[in-house]
Short mmCIF file of C-alpha atoms and ligand atoms in Angstrom, two decimals:
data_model
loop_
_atom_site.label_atom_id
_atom_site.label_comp_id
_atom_site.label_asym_id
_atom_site.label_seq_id
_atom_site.Cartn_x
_atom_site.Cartn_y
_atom_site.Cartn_z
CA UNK N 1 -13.95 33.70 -8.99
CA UNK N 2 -12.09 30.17 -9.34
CA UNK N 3 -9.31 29.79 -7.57
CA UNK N 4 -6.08 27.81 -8.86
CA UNK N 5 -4.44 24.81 -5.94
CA UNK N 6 -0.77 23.55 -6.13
CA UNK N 7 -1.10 20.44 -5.54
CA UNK N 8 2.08 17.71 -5.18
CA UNK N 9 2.00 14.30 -6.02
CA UNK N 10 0.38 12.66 -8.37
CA UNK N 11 -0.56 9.15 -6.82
CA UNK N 12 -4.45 8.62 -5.06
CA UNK N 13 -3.66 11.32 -2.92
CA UNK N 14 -3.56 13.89 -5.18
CA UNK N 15 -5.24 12.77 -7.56
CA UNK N 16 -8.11 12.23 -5.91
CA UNK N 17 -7.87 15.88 -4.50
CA UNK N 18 -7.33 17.04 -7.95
CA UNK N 19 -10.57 15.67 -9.52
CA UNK N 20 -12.53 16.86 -6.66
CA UNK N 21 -11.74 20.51 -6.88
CA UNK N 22 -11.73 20.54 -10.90
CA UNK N 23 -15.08 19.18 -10.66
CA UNK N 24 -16.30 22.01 -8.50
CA UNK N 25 -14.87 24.31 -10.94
CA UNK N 26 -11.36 25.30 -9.38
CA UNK N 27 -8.12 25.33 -11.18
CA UNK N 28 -6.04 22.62 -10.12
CA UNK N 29 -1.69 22.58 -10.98
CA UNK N 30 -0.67 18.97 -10.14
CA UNK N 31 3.27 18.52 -10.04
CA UNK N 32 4.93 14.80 -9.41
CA UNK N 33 8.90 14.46 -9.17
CA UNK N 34 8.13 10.68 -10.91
CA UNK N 35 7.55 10.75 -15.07
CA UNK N 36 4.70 9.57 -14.71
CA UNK N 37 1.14 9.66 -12.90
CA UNK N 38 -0.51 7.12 -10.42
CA UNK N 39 2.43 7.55 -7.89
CA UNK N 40 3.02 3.83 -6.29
CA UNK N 41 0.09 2.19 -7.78
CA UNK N 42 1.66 3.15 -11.48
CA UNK N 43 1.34 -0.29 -14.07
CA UNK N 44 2.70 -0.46 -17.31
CA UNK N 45 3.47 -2.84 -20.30
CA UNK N 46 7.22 -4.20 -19.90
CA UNK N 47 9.13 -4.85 -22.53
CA UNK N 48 7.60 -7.89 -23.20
CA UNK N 49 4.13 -6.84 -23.67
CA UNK N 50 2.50 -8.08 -20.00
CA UNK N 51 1.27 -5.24 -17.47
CA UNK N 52 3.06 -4.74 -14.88
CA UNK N 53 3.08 -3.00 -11.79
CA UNK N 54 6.08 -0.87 -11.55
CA UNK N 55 6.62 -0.54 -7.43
CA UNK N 56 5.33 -4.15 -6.23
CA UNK N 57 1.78 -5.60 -6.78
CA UNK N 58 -1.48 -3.91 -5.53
CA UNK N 59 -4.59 -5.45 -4.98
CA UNK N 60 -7.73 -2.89 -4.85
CA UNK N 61 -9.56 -4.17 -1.71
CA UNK N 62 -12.46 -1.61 -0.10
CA UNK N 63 -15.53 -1.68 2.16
CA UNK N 64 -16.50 1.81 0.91
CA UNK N 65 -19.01 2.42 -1.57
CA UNK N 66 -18.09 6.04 -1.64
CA UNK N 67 -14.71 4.94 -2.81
CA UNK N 68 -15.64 2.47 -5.40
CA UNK N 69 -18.23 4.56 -6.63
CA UNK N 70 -15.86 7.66 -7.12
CA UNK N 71 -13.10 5.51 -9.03
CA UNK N 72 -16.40 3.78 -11.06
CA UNK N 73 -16.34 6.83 -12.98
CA UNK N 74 -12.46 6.37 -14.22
CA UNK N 75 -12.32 2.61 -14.83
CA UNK N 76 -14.42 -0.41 -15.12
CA UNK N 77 -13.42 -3.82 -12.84
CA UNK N 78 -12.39 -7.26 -13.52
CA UNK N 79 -13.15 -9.03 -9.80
CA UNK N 80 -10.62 -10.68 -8.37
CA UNK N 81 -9.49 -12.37 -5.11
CA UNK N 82 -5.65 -12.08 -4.24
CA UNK N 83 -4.59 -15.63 -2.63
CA UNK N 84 -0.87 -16.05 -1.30
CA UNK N 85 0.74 -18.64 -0.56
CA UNK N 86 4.01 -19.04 2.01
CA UNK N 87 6.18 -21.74 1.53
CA UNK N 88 7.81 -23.87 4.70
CA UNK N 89 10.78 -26.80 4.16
CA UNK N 90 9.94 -26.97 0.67
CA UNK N 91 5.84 -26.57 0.34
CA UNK N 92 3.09 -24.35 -0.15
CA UNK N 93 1.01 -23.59 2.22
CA UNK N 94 -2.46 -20.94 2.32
CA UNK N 95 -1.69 -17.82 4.22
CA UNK N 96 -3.35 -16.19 6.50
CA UNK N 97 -3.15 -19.29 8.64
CA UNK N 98 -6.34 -21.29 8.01
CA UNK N 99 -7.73 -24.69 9.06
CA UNK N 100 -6.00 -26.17 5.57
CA UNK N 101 -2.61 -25.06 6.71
CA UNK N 102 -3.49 -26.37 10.31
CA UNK N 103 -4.02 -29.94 8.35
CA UNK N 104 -2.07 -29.35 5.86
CA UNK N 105 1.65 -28.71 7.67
CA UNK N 106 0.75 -30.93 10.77
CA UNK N 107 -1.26 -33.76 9.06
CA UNK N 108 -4.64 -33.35 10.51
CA UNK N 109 -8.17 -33.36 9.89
CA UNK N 110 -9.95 -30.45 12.04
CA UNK N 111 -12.97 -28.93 11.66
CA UNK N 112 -13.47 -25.79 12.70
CA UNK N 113 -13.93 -26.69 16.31
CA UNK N 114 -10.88 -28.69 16.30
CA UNK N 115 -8.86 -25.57 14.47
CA UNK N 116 -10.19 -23.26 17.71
CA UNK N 117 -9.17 -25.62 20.10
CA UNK N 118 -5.97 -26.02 18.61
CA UNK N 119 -4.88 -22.88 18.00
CA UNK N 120 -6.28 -22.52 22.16
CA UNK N 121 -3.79 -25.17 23.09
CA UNK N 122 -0.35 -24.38 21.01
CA UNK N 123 -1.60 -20.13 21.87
CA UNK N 124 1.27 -18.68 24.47
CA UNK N 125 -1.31 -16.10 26.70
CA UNK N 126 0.39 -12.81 26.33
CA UNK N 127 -0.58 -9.92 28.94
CA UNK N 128 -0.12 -6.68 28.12
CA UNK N 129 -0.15 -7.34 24.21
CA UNK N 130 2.77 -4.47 22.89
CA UNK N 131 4.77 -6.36 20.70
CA UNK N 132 3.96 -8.00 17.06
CA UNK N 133 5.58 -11.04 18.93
CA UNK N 134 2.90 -10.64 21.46
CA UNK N 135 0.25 -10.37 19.08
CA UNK N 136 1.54 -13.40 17.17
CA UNK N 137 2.76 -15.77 20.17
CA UNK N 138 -0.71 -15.06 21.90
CA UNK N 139 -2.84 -16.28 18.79
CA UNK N 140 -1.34 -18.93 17.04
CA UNK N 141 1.60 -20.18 19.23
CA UNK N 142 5.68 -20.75 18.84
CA UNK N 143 5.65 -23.18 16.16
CA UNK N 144 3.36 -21.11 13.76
CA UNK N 145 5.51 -18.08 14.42
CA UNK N 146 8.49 -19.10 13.78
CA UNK N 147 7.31 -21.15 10.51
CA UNK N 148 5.53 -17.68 9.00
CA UNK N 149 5.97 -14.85 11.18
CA UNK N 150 9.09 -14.18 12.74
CA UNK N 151 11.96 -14.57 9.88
CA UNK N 152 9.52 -12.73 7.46
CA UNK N 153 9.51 -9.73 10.06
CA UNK N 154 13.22 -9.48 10.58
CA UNK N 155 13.40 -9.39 6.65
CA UNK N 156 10.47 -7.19 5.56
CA UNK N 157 11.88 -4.37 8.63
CA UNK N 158 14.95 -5.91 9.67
CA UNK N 159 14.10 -5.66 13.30
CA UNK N 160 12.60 -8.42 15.08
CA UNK N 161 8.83 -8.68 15.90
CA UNK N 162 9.94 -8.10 19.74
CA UNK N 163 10.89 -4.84 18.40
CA UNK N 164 7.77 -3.68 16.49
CA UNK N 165 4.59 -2.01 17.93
CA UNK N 166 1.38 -4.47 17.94
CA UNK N 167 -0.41 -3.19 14.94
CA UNK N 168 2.24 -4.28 12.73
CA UNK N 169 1.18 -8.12 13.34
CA UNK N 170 -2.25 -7.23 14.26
CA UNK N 171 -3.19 -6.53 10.06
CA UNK N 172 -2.57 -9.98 9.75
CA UNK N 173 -5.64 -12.70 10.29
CA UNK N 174 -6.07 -15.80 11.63
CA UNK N 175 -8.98 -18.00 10.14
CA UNK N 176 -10.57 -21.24 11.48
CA UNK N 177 -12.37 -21.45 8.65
CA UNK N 178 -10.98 -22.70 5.38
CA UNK N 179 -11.22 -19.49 3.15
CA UNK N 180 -7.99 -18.26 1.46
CA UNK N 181 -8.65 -15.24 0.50
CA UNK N 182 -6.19 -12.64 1.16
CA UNK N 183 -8.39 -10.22 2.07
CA UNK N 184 -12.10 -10.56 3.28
CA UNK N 185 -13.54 -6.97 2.02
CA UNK N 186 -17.27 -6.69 0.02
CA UNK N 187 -15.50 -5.23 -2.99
CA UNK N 188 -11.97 -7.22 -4.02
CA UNK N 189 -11.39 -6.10 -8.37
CA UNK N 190 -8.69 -5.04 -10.55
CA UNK N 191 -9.15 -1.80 -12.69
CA UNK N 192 -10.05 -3.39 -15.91
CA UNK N 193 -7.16 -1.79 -18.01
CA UNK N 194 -5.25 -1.15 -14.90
CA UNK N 195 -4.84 1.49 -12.78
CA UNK N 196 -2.60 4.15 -15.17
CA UNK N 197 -5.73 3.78 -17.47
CA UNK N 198 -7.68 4.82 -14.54
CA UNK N 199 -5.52 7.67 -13.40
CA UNK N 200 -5.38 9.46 -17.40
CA UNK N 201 -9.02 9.47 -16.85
CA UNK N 202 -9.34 10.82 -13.34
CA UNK N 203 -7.08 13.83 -14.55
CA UNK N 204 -8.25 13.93 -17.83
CA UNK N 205 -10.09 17.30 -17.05
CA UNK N 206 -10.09 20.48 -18.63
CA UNK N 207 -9.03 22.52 -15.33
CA UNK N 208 -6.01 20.03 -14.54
CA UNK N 209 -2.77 20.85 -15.49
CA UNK N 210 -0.26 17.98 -14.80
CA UNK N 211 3.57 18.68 -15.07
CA UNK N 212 5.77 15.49 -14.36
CA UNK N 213 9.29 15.55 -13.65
CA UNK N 214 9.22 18.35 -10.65
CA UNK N 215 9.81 18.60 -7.63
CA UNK N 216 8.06 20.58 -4.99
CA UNK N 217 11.49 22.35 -3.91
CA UNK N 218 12.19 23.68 -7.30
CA UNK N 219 8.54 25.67 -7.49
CA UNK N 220 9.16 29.37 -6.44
CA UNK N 221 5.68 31.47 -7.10
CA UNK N 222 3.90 29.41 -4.39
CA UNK N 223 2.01 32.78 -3.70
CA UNK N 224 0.16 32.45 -6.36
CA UNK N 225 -1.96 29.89 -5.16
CA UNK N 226 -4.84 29.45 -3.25
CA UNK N 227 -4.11 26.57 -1.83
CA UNK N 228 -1.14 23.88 -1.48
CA UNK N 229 -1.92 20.20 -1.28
CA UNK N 230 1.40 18.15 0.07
CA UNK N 231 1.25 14.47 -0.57
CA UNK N 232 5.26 13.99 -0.40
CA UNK N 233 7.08 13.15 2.77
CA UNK N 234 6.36 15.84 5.47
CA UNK N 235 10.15 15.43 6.83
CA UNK N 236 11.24 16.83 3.09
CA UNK N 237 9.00 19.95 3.20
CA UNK N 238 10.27 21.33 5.94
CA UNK N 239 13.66 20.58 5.11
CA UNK N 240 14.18 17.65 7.59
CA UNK N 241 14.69 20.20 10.36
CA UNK N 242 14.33 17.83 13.18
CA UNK N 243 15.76 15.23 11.27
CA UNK N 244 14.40 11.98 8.57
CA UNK N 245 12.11 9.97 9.71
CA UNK N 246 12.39 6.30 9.20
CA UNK N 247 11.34 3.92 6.07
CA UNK N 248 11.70 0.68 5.44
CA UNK N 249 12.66 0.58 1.58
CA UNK N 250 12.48 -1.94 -1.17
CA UNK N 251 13.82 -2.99 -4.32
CA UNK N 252 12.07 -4.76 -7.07
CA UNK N 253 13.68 -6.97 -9.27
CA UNK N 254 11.44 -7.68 -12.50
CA UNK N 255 11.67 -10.59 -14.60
CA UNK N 256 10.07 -11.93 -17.99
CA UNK N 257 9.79 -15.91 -18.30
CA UNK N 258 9.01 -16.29 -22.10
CA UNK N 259 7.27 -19.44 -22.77
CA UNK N 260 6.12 -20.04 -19.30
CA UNK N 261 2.68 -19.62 -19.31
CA UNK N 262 2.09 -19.45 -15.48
CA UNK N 263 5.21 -19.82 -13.27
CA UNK N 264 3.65 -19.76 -10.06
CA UNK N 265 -0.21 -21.32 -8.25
CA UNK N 266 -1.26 -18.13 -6.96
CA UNK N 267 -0.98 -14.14 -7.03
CA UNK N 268 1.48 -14.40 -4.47
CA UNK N 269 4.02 -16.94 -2.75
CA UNK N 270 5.68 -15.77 0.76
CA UNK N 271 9.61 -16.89 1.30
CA UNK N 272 9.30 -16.58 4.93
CA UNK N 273 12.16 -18.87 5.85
CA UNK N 274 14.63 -18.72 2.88
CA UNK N 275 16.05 -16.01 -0.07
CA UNK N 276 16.91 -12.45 0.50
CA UNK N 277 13.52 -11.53 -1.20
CA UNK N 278 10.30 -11.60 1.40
CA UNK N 279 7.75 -12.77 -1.45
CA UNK N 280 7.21 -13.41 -5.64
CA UNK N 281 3.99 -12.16 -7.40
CA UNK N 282 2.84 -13.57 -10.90
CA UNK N 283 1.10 -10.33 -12.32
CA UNK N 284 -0.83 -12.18 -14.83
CA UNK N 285 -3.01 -13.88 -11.83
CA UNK N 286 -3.96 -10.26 -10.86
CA UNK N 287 -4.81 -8.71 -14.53
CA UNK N 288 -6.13 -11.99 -15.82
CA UNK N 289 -3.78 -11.06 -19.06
CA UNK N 290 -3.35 -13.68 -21.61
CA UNK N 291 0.38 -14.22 -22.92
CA UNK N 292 2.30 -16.96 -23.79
CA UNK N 293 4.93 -15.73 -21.54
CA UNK N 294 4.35 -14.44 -17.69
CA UNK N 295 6.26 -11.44 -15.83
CA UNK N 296 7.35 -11.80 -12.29
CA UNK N 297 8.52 -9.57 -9.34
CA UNK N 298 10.84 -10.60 -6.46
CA UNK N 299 10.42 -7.79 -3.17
CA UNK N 300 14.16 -7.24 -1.46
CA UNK N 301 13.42 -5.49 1.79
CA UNK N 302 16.09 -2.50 1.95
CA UNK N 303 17.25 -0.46 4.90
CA UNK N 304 18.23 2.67 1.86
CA UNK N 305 15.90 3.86 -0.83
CA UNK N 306 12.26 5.14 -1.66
CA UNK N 307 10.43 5.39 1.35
CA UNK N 308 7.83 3.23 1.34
CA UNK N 309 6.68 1.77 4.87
CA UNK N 310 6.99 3.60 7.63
CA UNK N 311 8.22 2.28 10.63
CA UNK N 312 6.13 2.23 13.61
CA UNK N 313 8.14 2.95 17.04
CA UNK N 314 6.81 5.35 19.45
CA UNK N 315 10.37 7.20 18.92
CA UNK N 316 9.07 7.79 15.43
CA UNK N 317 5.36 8.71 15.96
CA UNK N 318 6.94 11.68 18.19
CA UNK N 319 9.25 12.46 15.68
CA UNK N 320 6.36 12.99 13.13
CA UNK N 321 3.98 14.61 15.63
CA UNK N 322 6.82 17.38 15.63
CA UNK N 323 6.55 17.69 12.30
CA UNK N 324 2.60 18.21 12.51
CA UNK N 325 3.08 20.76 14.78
CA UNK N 326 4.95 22.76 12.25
CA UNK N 327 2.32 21.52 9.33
CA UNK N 328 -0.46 23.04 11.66
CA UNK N 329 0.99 26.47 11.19
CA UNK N 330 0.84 26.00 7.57
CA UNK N 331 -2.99 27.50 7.63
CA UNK N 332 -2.36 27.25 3.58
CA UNK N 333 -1.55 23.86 2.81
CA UNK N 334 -3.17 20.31 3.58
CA UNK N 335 -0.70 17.68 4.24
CA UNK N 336 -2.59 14.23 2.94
CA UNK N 337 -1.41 10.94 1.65
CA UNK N 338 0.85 7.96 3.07
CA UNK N 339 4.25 9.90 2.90
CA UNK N 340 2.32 13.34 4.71
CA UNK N 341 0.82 11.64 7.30
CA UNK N 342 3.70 8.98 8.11
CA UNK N 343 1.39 6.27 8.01
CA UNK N 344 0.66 2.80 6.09
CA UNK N 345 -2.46 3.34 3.79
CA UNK N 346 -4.53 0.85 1.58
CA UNK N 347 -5.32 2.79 -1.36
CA UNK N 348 -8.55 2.96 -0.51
CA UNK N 349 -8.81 4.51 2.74
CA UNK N 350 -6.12 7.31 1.44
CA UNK N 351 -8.76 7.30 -1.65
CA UNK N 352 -11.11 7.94 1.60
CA UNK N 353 -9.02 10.62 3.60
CA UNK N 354 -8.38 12.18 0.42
CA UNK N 355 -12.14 13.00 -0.50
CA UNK N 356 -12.75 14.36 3.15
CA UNK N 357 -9.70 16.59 2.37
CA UNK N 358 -10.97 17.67 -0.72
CA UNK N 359 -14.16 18.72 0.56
CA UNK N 360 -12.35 21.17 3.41
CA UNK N 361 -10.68 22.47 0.81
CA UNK N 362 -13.77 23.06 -1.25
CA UNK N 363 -15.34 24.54 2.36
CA UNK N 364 -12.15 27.03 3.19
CA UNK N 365 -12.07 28.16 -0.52
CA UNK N 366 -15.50 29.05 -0.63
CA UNK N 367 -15.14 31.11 2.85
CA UNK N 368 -11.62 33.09 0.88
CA UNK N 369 -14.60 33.55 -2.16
CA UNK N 370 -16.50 35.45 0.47
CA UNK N 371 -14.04 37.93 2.07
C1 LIG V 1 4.99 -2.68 -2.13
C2 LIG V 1 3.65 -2.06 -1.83
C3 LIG V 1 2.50 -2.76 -2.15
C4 LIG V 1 1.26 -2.21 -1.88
N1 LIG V 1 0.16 -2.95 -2.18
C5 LIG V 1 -1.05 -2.46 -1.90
C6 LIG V 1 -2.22 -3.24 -2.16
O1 LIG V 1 -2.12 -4.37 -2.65
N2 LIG V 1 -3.43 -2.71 -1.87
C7 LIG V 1 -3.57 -1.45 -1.33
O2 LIG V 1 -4.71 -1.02 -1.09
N3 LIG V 1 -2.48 -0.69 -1.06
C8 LIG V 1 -1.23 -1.15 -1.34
N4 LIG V 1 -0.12 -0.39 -1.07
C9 LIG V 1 -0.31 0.98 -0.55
C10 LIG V 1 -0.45 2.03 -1.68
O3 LIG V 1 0.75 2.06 -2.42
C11 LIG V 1 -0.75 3.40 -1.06
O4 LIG V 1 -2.00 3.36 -0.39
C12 LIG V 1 -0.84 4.53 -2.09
O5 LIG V 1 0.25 4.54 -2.94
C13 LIG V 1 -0.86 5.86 -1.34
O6 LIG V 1 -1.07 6.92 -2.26
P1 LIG V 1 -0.40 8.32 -1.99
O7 LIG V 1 -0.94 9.25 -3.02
O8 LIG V 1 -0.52 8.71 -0.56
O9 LIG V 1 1.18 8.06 -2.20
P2 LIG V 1 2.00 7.76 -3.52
O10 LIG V 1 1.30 6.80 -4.40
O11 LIG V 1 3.38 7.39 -3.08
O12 LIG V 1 2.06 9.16 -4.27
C14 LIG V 1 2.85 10.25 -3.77
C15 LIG V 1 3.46 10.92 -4.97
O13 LIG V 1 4.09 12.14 -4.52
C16 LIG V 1 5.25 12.34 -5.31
N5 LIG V 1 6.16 13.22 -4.58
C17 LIG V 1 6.72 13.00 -3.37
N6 LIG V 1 7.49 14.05 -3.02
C18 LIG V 1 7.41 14.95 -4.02
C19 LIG V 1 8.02 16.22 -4.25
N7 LIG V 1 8.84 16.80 -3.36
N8 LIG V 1 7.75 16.87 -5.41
C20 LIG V 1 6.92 16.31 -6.34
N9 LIG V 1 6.32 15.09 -6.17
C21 LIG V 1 6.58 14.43 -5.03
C22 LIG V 1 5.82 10.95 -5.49
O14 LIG V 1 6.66 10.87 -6.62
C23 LIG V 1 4.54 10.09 -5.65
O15 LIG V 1 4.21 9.90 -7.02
C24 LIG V 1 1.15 -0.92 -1.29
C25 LIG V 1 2.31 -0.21 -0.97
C26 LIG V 1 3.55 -0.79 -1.22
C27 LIG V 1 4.79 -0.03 -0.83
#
């Protein structure tokens, strides 16, 4: 017999989820709070007619062919290549630090010898490395830091990089080389009519029923299903018992320029140094979208809001691992996603975590089939 999953949240988590049990023939309820599908990755048209994306720019990026293949089915690609630039005093500069910015901000002319010795002799040795300040210091040196790193930190978590765990920092590259890509991965694209278009498809499927504009709290005949799949914020399902744990929010301010054809020279440009806002991206560079107007979005880091990074402290990782120990007992549901698992996901490794999920569900709903 088929059985029928509840499962919450509507962005790659469960989504992803969703296709992969309605393929193998289950029932599948999908609820989302939002009024729409596609959760943070959600685009649409503004008002002006240019695609946007909704909750700050995102850049499909993946070594996995198992990923791209699975969202090949829901969307063709238009490649691109995210490039940002970060201004200091005044100019534009490539970011990650490369060999151009070495030249570039300091008036040289290294090769990429002269960019490893260089970044060897402005380095400050750091031993143990704990700190995103470690991590930063012990590559590229004071003056770097301070230029790019450290009053981006203090406004994208409003805590300084002394204060935040190593891996924060450690995301972030450092080439001797001159490429400016943002990110190095095999596969760098754009869905081709942008990722809404992608997600109708994925859930376009005759055993998914989507209802938008619910929230899990208000659902009372959860006996009725097989099995639960929980991509909201573990703290909320079990009713913050041991108390929130901590996001760093943001706001987005959209804007239309009409009559500016491109306002800015790449994707994105970092403030590091001055504004409220940590960074600007030009949408039209990712969609390639022709318009004789362009549509931009300003990030305002925010302590208040929509959670949306989680903020890594080893007070907080024990704070969530409390909160798996009560998720463990839940033998019923599968907690998956970025807000489940208190962790900062690309989309495609949660794309990733969320077909292994899928496929234990698949396994522990074929052993119910046989009892
Ligand atoms: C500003 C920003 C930029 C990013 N850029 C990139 C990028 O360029 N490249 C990249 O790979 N990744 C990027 N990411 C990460 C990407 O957004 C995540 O990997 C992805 O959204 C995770 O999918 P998810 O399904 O876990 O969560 P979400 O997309 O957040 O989906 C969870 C859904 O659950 C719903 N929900 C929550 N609680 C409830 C409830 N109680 N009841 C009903 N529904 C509920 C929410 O409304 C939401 O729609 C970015 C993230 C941010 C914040």
């Amino acid at each position: 017999m088929n059985k029928i999953s509840l499962i919450t949240g509507a962005g790659f988590a469960g989504s992803t989820i969703a296709r992969g049990l309605a393929d193998a023939g289950h029932m599948v309820h999908l609820i989302d709070k939002r009024p729409h599908i596609a959760g943070n990755a959600y685009d649409e048209v503004d008002a002006n007619g240019v695609l946007i994306h909704r909750y700050g720019p995102h850049i499909f990026h993946t070594n996995s062919d198992k990923v791209c293949q699975f969202l090949s089915r829901f969307t063709e690609w238009r490649s691109y290549e995210h490039r940002v630039l970060g201004v200091v005093a005044g100019r534009h500069y490539p970011f990650p630090i490369n060999r151009d910015t070495l030249n570039q901000l300091y008036g040289l002319d290294l090769d990429e010898t002269g960019a490893s010795a260089f970044f060897e002799s402005v380095r400050e040795p750091r031993h143990p490395i704990c700190t995103s300040e470690d991590v930063v210091l012990n590559s590229v040196g004071r003056d770097l830091y301070e230029k790019f790193f450290l009053h981006y930190t203090r406004k994208q978590w409003g805590l300084d990089p002394s204060q935040l765990k190593a891996g924060v920092a450690a995301r972030i590259p450092v080439r001797t080389n001159t490429d400016d890509r943002y990110f190095t991965d095999t596969f760098q694209a754009m869905p081709l009519h942008g990722y809404t278009k992608m997600f109708e498809r994925m859930l376009d499927h005759p055993n998914i029923n989507v209802q938008l504009g619910i929230d899990f709290s208000e659902l009372t005949d959860l006996g009725r299903y097989d099995h639960i799949v929980y991509t909201g914020p573990i703290d909320a399902y079990f009713k913050h018992c041991y108390g929130p744990l901590p996001y760093r929010s943001l706001r987005f301010e959209h804007q239309h320029l009409a009559d500016v054809q491109q306002f800015q020279q790449a994707g994105t440009v970092n403030y590091p140094n001055d504004h409220a806002y940590t960074r600007i991206t030009e949408f039209k560079h990712l969609t390639g979208q022709e318009h004789t107007g362009t549509s931009i979005v300003r990030e305002y880091p925010e302590a208040e809001g929509d959670p949306y990074y989680p903020i890594p402290s080893d007070t907080n990782e024990a704070l969530f691992k409390r909160y798996c120990e009560l998720a463990e007992k839940e033998s019923k549901v599968t907690f998956v996603g970025r807000l489940a698992e208190y962790r900062y996901y690309n989309m495609d490794q949660v794309i990733g975590a969320a077909l292994a999920s899928a496929q234990k569900i698949l396994d522990s709903l074929s052993t119910i089939r046989r009892t």
